[in-house]
Every structure is written in C-alpha cells, then in structure tokens.
Amino acid sequence: MWRCSQAVQTAAQRWLRRNTSSSSVAQFARTHQQHNSVRLYSPTACSITTAFGQSSLLHRPSILSGSDSHPSLERYGDVKTNNLLNPSNPLLITSHAFSTRGGKRPRVPQMRDLQSVEEVIITAYEYLDDMSRRDISAVWARIALLMTKRQPKQRGKSSHNTGKLSFDDMEHMMHKIFNDTANGIEDCGAREITEATLGMAKIVTILLQQGKRRGEDSSRVILRRLLVSKDMKPNRKLFQFFAGASMDKLDQFDARYLSNLAYAYALIDYVPEFDDGSDLFDHIAMNAVDIHRKFNAQDISNMTWAYATLDIPHAVLFEALGDQVVAFKHSKDFNPQAISNTAWAYAKVGIDHPELFEKLANHIVKTDNLNQFFPQALSNIVWAYATARVHHPKLFQKVADAAIQREREFSNSQHVANLLWSNAAMGIVDKQLFLSFMPTAGKLIDSYTNQGLANIAWAYAVADVDAPTLFNAHFINKCVEKGSGFEIEHYRQLHQWHLWQTKEKSNSGLPVDFQERCFNAFISDEPTVSKLQDDVVAQLSSIGLETKEEVLVGSGYRIDAIVKVNGKTIGIEADGPSHFIGRSKSPSGSTILKRRQVSSIDGIELVSVPYWNWDTLGNDEVKKQEYLRHLLSLKSDR
C-alpha cells in the first residue's frame, strides 16, 4: 500500500501534537519504521532547498514569463518550510507515508490516491525529480477532478495549526510543477500530452465557470494566474505551445487520444492555428478519418461534440464517424450521454446522416426505460432530431413518457424550453406533456433566455394548450423587460403567441407597442416564390381562376395564392419539403400553426398542394389541372 495504515496515521498525529520539534518527528519516524516497516519522512528528509536555483528545468526559457529570463529568485525563493513542516500538518502524514521494498527509495505515489488539491501539489513537488512524464500529466488530471469535489476540512480551529501552506509556498511549488510540465511536454507521448492538456483545459473551464470568489483557496488563485489570461480567457500561449508539441506526434495518437485532444481544446473554445494556414482541428480530422474504424462510442461522442461545439462542420470526418456508428453491431456500447452528445453534434453542425439518426433512435426506443438519461440528455436528444428534422414519432413518444414521469427533475429552464419546443417544431402535440410541464415552466420564468421565452410561448401556441398559470402578467412583463434583446425570429414567435392568446383564446396579450414590434418583424420578410408555386399558379389560371399571389392577410401571414370558388375565398399553399418533417408527409409545427390561425383568425380556408403529389404528375398539364379541379371541388371539363 502507498499509504500507511489508518492506525499509524492516527498514532502519528497524536504523537506529533504532543511533540512538535524536528528531532521528535525524526525519532518517531525511526521508531515506526522499525516496528511497522513504514517509512515516514522526517522534516530533514522533506526540506525544500533552492529549487529554482538547482533545477535543470529552468535552464531552458520558461513559458511562464513570455521571455528568456527565469522567474525572479527574489520573488520565488525557497519555500518557507516552517509552515509546511509544522508537525501538526496532517499533509505531512498523508503525503509521506509509503511502503518501501528492501530499503530502496519509495516509489512515486499514485495521484488517484490523493484527496485534496493541496496534497497533490505537495506530493508532486516533493517527488518531481522522480516522476515520469506520465506521473506529471496525471497531476493536472487529478487537480481538475478534485476541483469539482468538496475538499476535506482541515483539523484545527485557527490558521496556525491547520497546517496549510502559505501563499508563497504554494505559488513556488505550483510554478515549478507547471514549468516542469511545460518544459517537458515535447518529451511526452500521446497519452501524456493529451492528459496534461485535457487536465489543464478542465481546470480553466472550472475557473471560468465559477469566477473569482472572495476568500478562495490560494491554489485556485495561482492556477488562474498560470492558466487564464488577464482578459479571462485561456492562456493561449500555453495551449498553442502544447498544440505544437502534439503536432509532431499526431500520427502516434490513437482514437482515444485524438478525441480527448479535440475535446480539451473545445472545452476552452480555442482552435490553435499554424504558420502554414492550417489549424490543429484540420490535422486531427485527417488522422481521425484514417483510423475511424478504431473509434468506439465514447471516442465518437467526444470527437463530434468537440467539432460541433467549435462550429467546425468537417463533413468527411462526420461522415466517416457516422458510418462507424452504423457499423457497430451493438448500440448498447453508447451510454446515455454519448447518445445525446452524438445526436446533438450532428444536428448542431447540420450534417445529414439518416442512418446514424435512425440507429440511435431505434436503440433508445428499444431501451426498457430511460431512467439512466438525465433531463439534459432527454432534452438534447429531441432537440437534435427536431433541428435535423428527422421524423421518428416513437422516439418522441418514448422521451415524452419519460419526461412526464420525471418532470420534477427538470430544473434547468433551457432543458424545459428545448424539450417543449422540439415537440412543437416536429408537429407532435402531446397535450399531456404540455400540461405536465406547465407548473415547472412557470416556476422558471425568471431564468429563461430571450430565446427560451420565445420558444416556450411558441410551443404552447402550436400545441394549443391553454396555460393561464404560465402565461400571466409576470410572463408578459418579463418579455417587455427583455424586449431589446430579442432577435427577429423571437419577435415572430411572440407575434404568433399573441395571436393565439388574444384571437384564439381571448386572453391578455402583449402591450400595444411591443406587439407592434413583433408584428413588424413577422411581416418583414420579402416573399419568395418557388418553382412549385409558379407552376401551381399557372395551372390555376389555365382552369379559369383569377389568382392573387403572396397575399398579406390581417393576421400577418402571407398566402401563396388566393382564388374565389363559388363566391368563397380559398387560400392555396404550395407546400414544398420545408413544410414537412424530413422525408415524411407530416407537417411541421410551423405549418400546423399557420393553417390553424389563418383559418380561425382570418376566416380563410387553406388548401395544401403538397410537393410529392405534384411531382407525381410530371409535366402533364392536363393531369395537373384535373388535380386542382378535384382539390377545389370544381367540375371537370371532361
């Protein structure tokens, strides 16, 4: 075992509290080494001398300073050992009690056995000369993991006996570990480069997400100085340097390390560029395509997530990895998070891969239950299929059933908005889903983004589920409050919601001035006429009907063509593929809403001419005219 037994640690701590001199600690160490075959380092053994003066690491320029000069010895002098070697310091016990074999120097401890950031730093500093490149890269991975966990409390009531390092001590140690990592990165293999880069990227992400905190640990302050620039962005000089080191050995990276390297840079939203005009992700993609058959489910998830997060739609890479997913014999290799991330990534970059979406959806549908899927995963999955416009009703039903059962677990406003918007966008109106989420959606009003507010409003308008407890004065005030931050598409959605509330439901709507802004956005698009519409209008004229095109009606909608049939006004909609979901014949939520609102608000019956029916008629004008007569209940000329 690396650590001494709990009994030895407890005994040591009791003894040290009574005997605080250096000679006493040494005596205790010798005694317990004889009786327990456990080596406990004495203060003399772990004293820290002029590290920066002696270290061969700093014979090369340090990436820390941005110049060829070494860090100032006056600023970064010897660690003050009094605090570190205080015999009451529990880190002295837990960091230095390791087994020995035949009197040999103890091996380097495993980072995974250490339970606090401070403990990792002390141990790495003390064993730095004995650590391999793999050991050092593991330091950063372990720090990143421990930063997400609650740190163990130090014993003692005052700062004097907590055994904590001074800030200067901690800074000195971390600078030396950092310099050793950076200066040795070119000697690392694929695993070590990836682990160090990913560990540091995770640390940066944690620091940026949590921001500066009053009274935060000194380790976080120093990590921020090392890894984050003054403008609160990642230390690009450092990560560019690491990218250059990885480039020299990229052909040695297997699928796991390639995907983790991409994942690391996506976490910090940075794409390193090189002098030849290429960037790191160009090279990662080329190498990944060459070995795409060796990618497992997690590798694919990480790789596609990284490219999608950085908005890099590398078609060749996504096609190759999609083919690999389809080739998998067992979809069970995908865990819920991997399924969610992969589907999200393909939808985000707009890469069409029907076979991949079909395989993932079928796997989800066949799963006994979705208890292992977090709310975010459920939300992201349906968002991906709605965004990619992939028709799969069984998938949406499966996710809706799971979401209804676990509605109370949805505490994030974006997850709720995405879930409801996705169903509405696909024209899937599960009224039980919308009713179940009404209380939750209402509680989260204050946390919605502008897009979230608009999406929630539009989704309920499509579903036509009255929600007075959700769409109340608080909701309207929140819309007005965020007014200037809405994009044109959001104003258009809110206009459709306003029509639904005031014209279809007789409820309160938006204030007049805000509603006018929404209306103007709704009618602002210049009309475009498709070939299908041109052809349909031409054939309507051929059968003797007077036709008006692109008619703007009172609700704000535009109708492709309007004709009079037996004194009745009828709207003709030439519905191309964009009006339906994927390759199906199911109308989209937007199409459903337009048909309903034009009919109920403007009193105009809409008749659809779907593209698939029209295409079957080919170039036969006689058949086209006969089709329109039948559609409009007109007598045939035959």
C-alpha positions in Angstrom: 0.0 0.0 0.0 1.2 3.5 -0.7 -0.3 5.0 2.4 0.5 3.9 6.0 -2.4 2.3 7.8 -5.0 4.4 9.4 -3.8 3.3 12.8 -0.3 4.5 12.1 -1.6 7.9 10.8 -3.7 8.4 13.9 -0.9 7.5 16.3 1.4 9.8 14.4 -0.9 12.7 14.6 -1.5 12.2 18.4 2.2 12.0 19.0 3.0 15.0 16.8 0.5 17.1 18.7 2.4 16.5 21.9 5.9 16.7 20.4 6.5 19.5 17.9 10.2 19.6 17.4 12.0 18.4 14.3 14.1 15.9 16.3 11.0 14.5 17.8 9.4 13.9 14.4 12.6 12.2 13.2 12.6 10.0 16.3 9.0 9.0 15.7 9.8 8.2 12.1 12.7 5.9 13.0 10.6 4.1 15.7 7.7 3.4 13.5 9.9 2.4 10.6 11.4 -0.3 12.7 8.1 -1.6 14.1 5.8 -1.2 11.2 8.1 -1.3 8.2 6.6 2.1 7.2 8.8 4.9 6.1 7.6 8.3 7.4 9.8 11.1 6.1 11.3 13.4 8.7 11.4 17.2 8.3 15.0 16.9 7.3 14.2 14.5 4.5 11.5 16.7 3.0 13.0 20.1 3.5 12.9 22.2 0.4 16.0 24.0 -0.8 16.7 26.5 -3.5 14.6 24.7 -6.1 14.7 27.3 -8.9 18.5 27.7 -8.5 19.2 24.0 -8.7 16.5 22.9 -11.2 17.8 21.9 -14.6 14.2 22.5 -15.9 14.8 26.2 -15.9 17.9 26.1 -17.9 15.5 26.5 -20.9 13.3 29.5 -21.3 10.1 29.2 -19.2 6.7 29.6 -20.9 5.5 31.3 -17.8 7.3 34.6 -18.3 7.0 35.0 -22.1 10.7 35.9 -22.2 14.0 34.1 -22.0 14.5 35.2 -18.4 14.0 32.9 -15.5 11.4 33.7 -12.8 12.8 36.0 -10.2 14.5 34.1 -7.4 13.8 37.1 -5.2 10.1 36.6 -5.7 10.2 32.8 -6.0 12.8 31.9 -3.4 12.9 28.9 -1.2 9.6 27.6 0.2 9.1 28.6 3.8 9.4 25.3 5.4 8.2 26.3 8.9 4.5 26.2 7.8 4.8 23.2 5.5 6.7 21.1 8.1 4.7 22.0 11.1 4.4 18.6 12.8 0.7 19.1 13.2 0.2 19.3 9.5 -1.9 16.3 8.5 -0.5 16.5 5.0 3.0 15.6 6.4 1.5 12.3 7.4 -0.8 11.5 4.5 1.6 12.6 1.8 4.8 10.9 3.0 3.9 7.5 4.4 4.7 5.0 1.7 5.9 1.4 1.7 9.5 0.5 0.8 11.0 -2.5 -0.7 14.4 -3.7 0.6 15.3 -0.2 1.7 15.0 1.3 -1.8 13.8 4.8 -2.4 10.0 4.8 -2.2 8.1 4.8 -5.5 6.1 7.9 -6.6 2.6 7.8 -5.1 -0.4 7.4 -7.3 -2.2 10.7 -7.9 -5.5 8.9 -7.7 -4.9 8.1 -4.0 -4.6 11.8 -3.0 -7.7 13.5 -1.8 -7.1 17.3 -1.9 -5.5 19.7 -4.4 -3.0 20.8 -1.7 -2.0 17.2 -1.1 -1.5 16.7 -4.9 0.7 19.8 -5.2 2.9 19.0 -2.2 3.4 15.4 -3.3 4.1 16.3 -6.9 6.6 18.9 -5.7 8.4 16.6 -3.3 8.7 13.8 -5.9 9.2 15.9 -9.0 12.7 14.7 -9.7 11.5 11.0 -9.5 8.3 11.5 -11.5 7.9 10.2 -15.1 6.1 12.3 -17.7 3.1 10.2 -17.2 3.1 10.9 -13.4 3.3 14.6 -14.1 0.5 14.7 -16.6 -1.6 12.8 -14.0 -1.1 15.7 -11.6 -3.2 18.0 -13.8 -5.9 15.4 -14.3 -6.2 14.8 -10.6 -6.3 18.5 -9.7 -9.1 19.0 -12.3 -11.1 16.2 -10.7 -10.6 17.3 -7.2 -11.7 20.9 -8.0 -15.1 19.6 -8.7 -15.3 17.9 -5.3 -15.7 19.3 -1.9 -12.3 19.5 -0.3 -11.8 17.7 3.1 -11.8 20.1 6.0 -8.5 20.7 7.8 -8.4 19.9 11.5 -7.9 22.7 14.0 -9.7 26.0 14.7 -7.0 28.5 13.9 -4.9 29.2 10.9 -1.8 28.5 13.0 -2.5 24.8 13.4 -4.3 24.0 10.1 -1.1 23.1 8.5 -1.9 25.0 5.4 0.8 26.2 3.1 1.5 29.9 2.9 0.6 31.6 -0.4 4.2 32.0 -1.3 4.9 28.3 -0.6 2.0 27.2 -2.8 3.0 29.6 -5.6 6.6 28.4 -5.6 5.5 24.7 -5.7 2.9 25.2 -8.4 5.2 27.3 -10.6 7.9 24.6 -10.5 5.4 21.8 -11.3 4.0 24.0 -14.1 7.4 24.7 -15.6 8.4 21.1 -15.4 5.2 20.2 -17.3 5.6 22.8 -20.0 9.3 22.3 -20.5 8.9 18.6 -20.7 5.9 18.4 -22.9 8.0 17.8 -26.1 9.3 14.7 -24.5 5.9 13.3 -23.8 4.0 10.7 -25.8 0.4 10.9 -27.0 -1.1 9.8 -23.7 0.9 12.3 -21.6 0.3 15.3 -23.9 -3.4 14.6 -24.0 -3.8 14.0 -20.3 -1.9 17.2 -19.4 -3.8 19.3 -22.0 -7.2 17.9 -21.0 -6.5 18.3 -17.3 -5.5 22.0 -17.7 -8.4 22.6 -20.0 -10.8 21.3 -17.4 -9.2 23.4 -14.8 -9.6 26.5 -17.0 -13.3 25.6 -17.6 -13.9 25.3 -13.8 -12.2 28.6 -13.0 -14.1 30.5 -15.7 -17.4 29.0 -14.8 -17.1 29.7 -11.1 -15.4 33.0 -11.5 -13.3 34.7 -8.8 -14.6 34.1 -5.3 -13.8 36.0 -2.1 -11.6 34.0 0.2 -11.0 31.2 -2.4 -8.1 28.8 -1.9 -4.7 30.0 -2.9 -4.3 27.1 -5.3 -7.2 28.5 -7.4 -5.7 32.0 -7.4 -2.4 30.6 -8.6 -4.0 28.2 -11.2 -5.9 31.2 -12.6 -2.6 33.2 -12.9 -1.0 30.2 -14.7 -3.7 29.1 -17.0 -6.0 32.1 -17.5 -5.0 35.4 -19.1 -6.0 38.8 -17.7 -8.9 39.1 -20.1 -10.4 35.9 -18.5 -9.6 33.7 -21.5 -7.4 30.6 -21.6 -3.6 31.1 -21.6 -3.4 30.7 -25.4 0.4 30.9 -25.5 0.5 27.8 -23.3 -2.2 25.9 -25.2 -0.6 26.9 -28.6 2.7 25.5 -27.3 1.0 22.2 -26.3 -0.7 22.1 -29.8 2.7 22.4 -31.5 4.1 19.6 -29.4 1.1 17.4 -30.2 1.5 18.1 -34.0 5.0 16.5 -34.0 3.5 13.2 -32.8 -0.1 13.3 -34.0 0.4 10.2 -36.2 1.0 8.3 -32.9 -2.3 9.3 -31.3 -4.9 6.5 -31.2 -8.7 7.2 -31.4 -9.0 7.9 -27.7 -6.2 10.4 -27.5 -7.2 12.2 -30.7 -10.8 12.6 -29.4 -9.6 13.7 -26.0 -7.3 16.2 -27.5 -10.1 17.7 -29.6 -12.3 17.6 -26.6 -9.8 19.6 -24.5 -9.5 22.4 -27.0 -13.3 22.6 -27.4 -13.7 23.0 -23.7 -11.7 26.2 -23.8 -13.1 27.3 -27.1 -9.7 27.6 -28.8 -8.5 26.4 -32.2 -4.7 26.7 -32.5 -3.5 27.8 -35.9 -0.2 27.2 -37.6 2.1 29.1 -39.9 1.0 27.2 -43.0 -2.6 28.3 -42.6 -3.9 25.1 -41.2 -5.2 24.5 -37.7 -5.0 21.7 -35.1 -8.5 20.5 -35.9 -7.6 20.1 -39.6 -4.9 17.7 -38.7 -6.9 15.9 -36.0 -9.7 15.3 -38.6 -7.3 13.9 -41.2 -5.8 11.5 -38.7 -9.2 10.5 -37.3 -10.6 9.7 -40.7 -7.6 7.4 -41.4 -8.4 5.3 -38.2 -12.1 5.9 -37.9 -12.8 2.2 -37.7 -10.9 2.1 -34.4 -13.2 4.7 -32.7 -15.5 3.4 -30.0 -18.7 5.0 -28.9 -17.1 7.3 -26.4 -14.4 8.4 -28.8 -17.1 9.3 -31.4 -19.1 11.2 -28.8 -16.1 13.3 -27.7 -14.8 14.0 -31.2 -18.2 15.0 -32.7 -19.1 17.1 -29.6 -15.8 19.0 -29.9 -16.2 19.8 -33.6 -19.8 20.8 -33.1 -19.0 23.0 -30.0 -16.4 24.9 -32.1 -18.8 25.0 -35.1 -16.4 23.1 -37.4 -18.7 21.1 -39.8 -16.0 18.7 -41.1 -18.2 16.7 -43.5 -15.6 14.0 -44.2 -15.0 13.4 -40.5 -18.6 13.3 -39.6 -19.5 11.0 -42.5 -16.7 8.6 -41.5 -17.7 8.5 -37.8 -21.4 8.3 -38.7 -20.6 5.2 -40.8 -18.7 3.8 -37.9 -21.8 4.2 -35.6 -24.0 2.5 -38.2 -21.4 -0.4 -38.4 -21.5 -1.1 -34.7 -23.1 -4.4 -34.0 -24.3 -3.3 -30.6 -25.7 0.1 -29.9 -25.5 -0.7 -26.2 -21.9 0.5 -26.4 -23.3 4.0 -26.3 -24.2 5.3 -22.9 -26.9 7.9 -22.5 -24.5 10.8 -22.5 -22.7 9.5 -25.6 -26.0 9.1 -27.5 -27.1 12.6 -26.5 -23.8 14.3 -27.4 -23.5 12.5 -30.7 -27.0 13.3 -31.9 -26.7 16.9 -30.7 -23.4 17.3 -32.6 -24.7 16.1 -35.9 -27.7 18.4 -35.6 -25.6 21.3 -34.4 -23.3 21.3 -37.5 -26.1 20.4 -39.9 -24.5 17.1 -41.1 -27.2 14.9 -42.6 -26.7 11.2 -41.8 -30.1 9.5 -41.8 -28.7 6.0 -41.0 -27.0 7.3 -37.8 -30.1 9.1 -36.5 -32.2 6.0 -37.3 -29.9 3.7 -35.4 -29.6 5.9 -32.3 -33.4 6.4 -32.2 -34.2 2.7 -32.6 -31.8 2.0 -29.8 -33.5 4.5 -27.5 -36.9 3.2 -28.3 -35.9 -0.4 -27.6 -34.4 0.5 -24.2 -36.5 -0.8 -21.3 -36.6 2.6 -19.7 -34.8 5.9 -19.8 -34.0 6.2 -16.1 -30.3 6.5 -16.9 -30.9 9.5 -19.1 -30.5 12.8 -17.3 -33.0 15.6 -18.1 -30.4 17.4 -20.2 -29.8 14.2 -22.3 -33.6 13.8 -22.9 -33.9 17.4 -23.9 -30.8 17.4 -26.2 -31.9 14.2 -27.9 -35.3 15.6 -29.0 -33.7 18.9 -29.8 -31.3 17.2 -32.1 -34.0 15.3 -34.0 -36.1 18.4 -34.3 -33.2 20.5 -35.5 -32.1 17.8 -38.0 -35.8 17.4 -38.9 -35.6 13.6 -38.6 -39.1 12.0 -38.4 -39.3 9.4 -35.6 -42.6 9.6 -33.7 -41.8 6.5 -31.5 -38.6 8.2 -30.2 -40.5 11.4 -29.3 -43.2 9.4 -27.5 -40.6 7.4 -25.6 -38.9 10.6 -24.4 -42.2 12.4 -23.6 -43.3 9.5 -21.4 -40.0 9.5 -19.6 -40.1 13.3 -19.2 -43.6 13.3 -17.8 -42.7 10.7 -15.2 -39.6 12.7 -14.1 -40.9 16.2 -14.6 -39.7 17.4 -11.2 -36.2 16.6 -12.2 -36.2 19.3 -14.8 -34.8 22.3 -13.0 -33.0 23.9 -15.9 -35.0 26.4 -18.0 -33.1 25.6 -21.2 -33.8 21.9 -20.9 -37.6 22.6 -20.4 -37.7 25.1 -23.3 -35.8 22.7 -25.7 -38.0 19.8 -24.7 -41.3 21.6 -25.4 -40.0 23.5 -28.5 -38.7 20.2 -30.1 -42.1 18.5 -29.8 -43.9 21.5 -31.2 -41.4 22.0 -34.0 -42.0 18.4 -35.1 -45.7 18.9 -35.1 -46.0 16.4 -32.3 -48.7 17.7 -29.9 -48.7 15.5 -26.8 -51.1 17.5 -24.6 -50.3 15.5 -21.5 -46.6 16.6 -21.9 -47.5 20.3 -22.2 -50.0 20.1 -19.3 -47.5 18.2 -17.1 -44.7 20.8 -17.7 -46.9 23.9 -17.1 -46.1 24.3 -13.4 -42.4 23.7 -14.0 -42.2 26.0 -17.0 -44.0 28.7 -14.9 -41.5 28.5 -12.0 -38.6 29.0 -14.3 -39.8 32.3 -16.0 -37.1 34.4 -14.4 -34.3 32.1 -15.7 -35.3 31.8 -19.4 -33.1 33.4 -22.0 -34.8 35.5 -24.7 -34.8 32.5 -27.0 -36.2 30.3 -24.2 -39.1 32.7 -23.5 -40.0 32.9 -27.2 -39.7 29.1 -27.7 -41.9 28.3 -24.7 -44.6 30.8 -25.9 -44.5 29.5 -29.5 -44.5 25.8 -28.4 -47.7 26.2 -26.4 -49.3 28.2 -29.2 -48.6 25.3 -31.6 -49.8 22.7 -29.1 -52.9 24.9 -28.4 -52.8 24.0 -24.7 -54.2 26.9 -22.6 -51.8 27.8 -19.8 -53.1 30.7 -17.8 -50.7 30.0 -14.8 -47.8 30.2 -17.1 -48.7 33.0 -19.5 -49.7 35.6 -16.9 -48.7 39.2 -16.2 -45.3 38.0 -14.9 -44.5 36.4 -18.3 -45.6 39.4 -20.2 -43.6 41.7 -18.0 -40.5 39.5 -18.5 -40.9 39.7 -22.3 -41.2 43.5 -22.1 -38.2 43.7 -19.8 -36.1 41.7 -22.3 -37.6 43.4 -25.3 -34.5 44.9 -26.8 -32.6 41.6 -26.6 -35.0 39.6 -28.8 -33.9 38.6 -32.3 -36.2 38.9 -35.3 -37.2 35.2 -35.1 -38.1 35.6 -31.5 -40.4 38.6 -32.2 -42.1 36.5 -34.9 -42.7 33.7 -32.4 -44.1 36.1 -29.9 -46.4 37.5 -32.5 -47.9 34.1 -33.2 -48.2 33.6 -29.4 -50.0 36.9 -29.2 -52.4 35.9 -31.9 -53.1 32.7 -30.1 -53.7 34.4 -26.8 -55.8 37.3 -28.0 -57.6 36.0 -31.1 -57.9 32.3 -30.4 -58.2 32.3 -26.6 -59.4 35.8 -25.7 -56.6 36.1 -23.1 -54.4 39.0 -22.3 -51.6 39.6 -24.8 -48.6 41.8 -25.3 -48.7 45.6 -24.7 -49.5 47.5 -27.9 -46.1 49.0 -28.6 -44.4 45.7 -28.0 -46.9 43.8 -30.1 -46.4 46.3 -33.0 -42.7 45.5 -32.9 -43.5 41.8 -33.1 -46.0 42.3 -35.9 -43.5 44.4 -38.0 -40.9 41.6 -37.6 -43.4 39.0 -38.6 -44.2 40.7 -41.9 -40.7 41.9 -42.6 -39.6 39.0 -44.8 -39.6 39.7 -48.5 -41.8 37.0 -50.2 -40.0 34.4 -52.3 -41.8 32.4 -55.0 -40.8 28.8 -55.5 -40.9 26.9 -58.8 -43.7 24.8 -57.3 -45.7 27.9 -56.5 -45.2 29.3 -60.0 -46.4 26.1 -61.6 -49.4 25.8 -59.4 -50.5 29.4 -60.0 -50.0 28.9 -63.8 -52.3 25.9 -63.8 -54.9 27.7 -61.7 -55.0 30.4 -64.3 -55.3 27.7 -67.0 -58.6 26.5 -65.5 -60.0 29.9 -65.5 -59.4 31.1 -61.9 -58.4 34.6 -61.1 -55.4 34.3 -58.8 -53.7 36.7 -56.4 -50.2 35.8 -55.2 -48.4 36.4 -51.9 -51.4 37.9 -50.3 -50.8 39.5 -46.8 -53.8 38.9 -44.6 -54.8 40.6 -41.4 -53.1 38.2 -39.1 -49.7 38.9 -40.8 -49.4 35.7 -42.6 -48.8 35.6 -46.4 -50.7 33.1 -48.5 -49.1 31.8 -51.7 -52.3 32.3 -53.8 -55.9 33.2 -53.2 -58.8 32.3 -55.5 -62.5 32.7 -55.5 -64.5 29.4 -55.9 -68.3 29.7 -56.0 -68.1 33.0 -54.1 -65.8 31.6 -51.4 -62.3 32.8 -50.7 -59.8 29.9 -50.6 -56.1 30.1 -50.0 -53.8 27.8 -51.9 -50.5 26.8 -50.3 -47.8 25.2 -52.5 -46.1 23.2 -49.7 -42.6 22.3 -50.6 -40.3 20.0 -48.5 -39.7 22.7 -45.9 -43.3 22.5 -44.8 -42.9 18.8 -43.7 -40.6 16.8 -41.4 -37.7 15.3 -43.2 -38.8 12.8 -45.8 -42.2 12.2 -44.2 -45.6 13.6 -45.1 -46.1 15.0 -41.5 -46.5 18.8 -41.5 -44.1 20.8 -39.3 -45.3 22.7 -36.3 -45.0 26.0 -38.2 -47.2 24.6 -41.0 -49.8 23.4 -38.5 -49.9 26.7 -36.7 -50.3 28.7 -39.9 -53.1 26.6 -41.2 -55.0 26.8 -37.9 -54.5 30.6 -37.3 -55.3 31.7 -40.9 -58.5 29.6 -40.7 -59.6 30.7 -37.2 -58.4 34.4 -37.3 -58.7 35.4 -41.0 -61.6 33.1 -41.8 -59.8 31.8 -44.9 -59.8 28.1 -45.7 -56.3 26.9 -46.7 -55.9 24.1 -49.3 -52.5 22.4 -49.5 -50.8 21.3 -52.7 -48.0 19.0 -51.3 -44.9 18.7 -53.4 -45.0 14.9 -53.5 -48.4 14.8 -55.1 -47.5 17.5 -57.6 -44.2 15.7 -58.5 -46.1 12.5 -59.5 -47.9 14.4 -62.2 -44.7 15.1 -64.0 -45.0 17.5 -66.9 -48.6 16.5 -67.8 -50.5 19.8 -67.6 -53.9 18.1 -68.2 -53.4 15.9 -65.1 -52.2 18.9 -63.1 -55.3 20.9 -64.0 -57.6 17.9 -63.2 -55.8 17.5 -59.8 -56.6 21.2 -58.9 -60.2 20.9 -60.0 -60.7 17.9 -57.8 -58.9 19.6 -54.9 -61.2 22.7 -55.2 -64.4 20.6 -55.9 -64.7 22.1 -59.4 -66.5 20.4 -62.2 -64.2 18.6 -64.7 -64.0 19.8 -68.3 -64.1 16.2 -69.5 
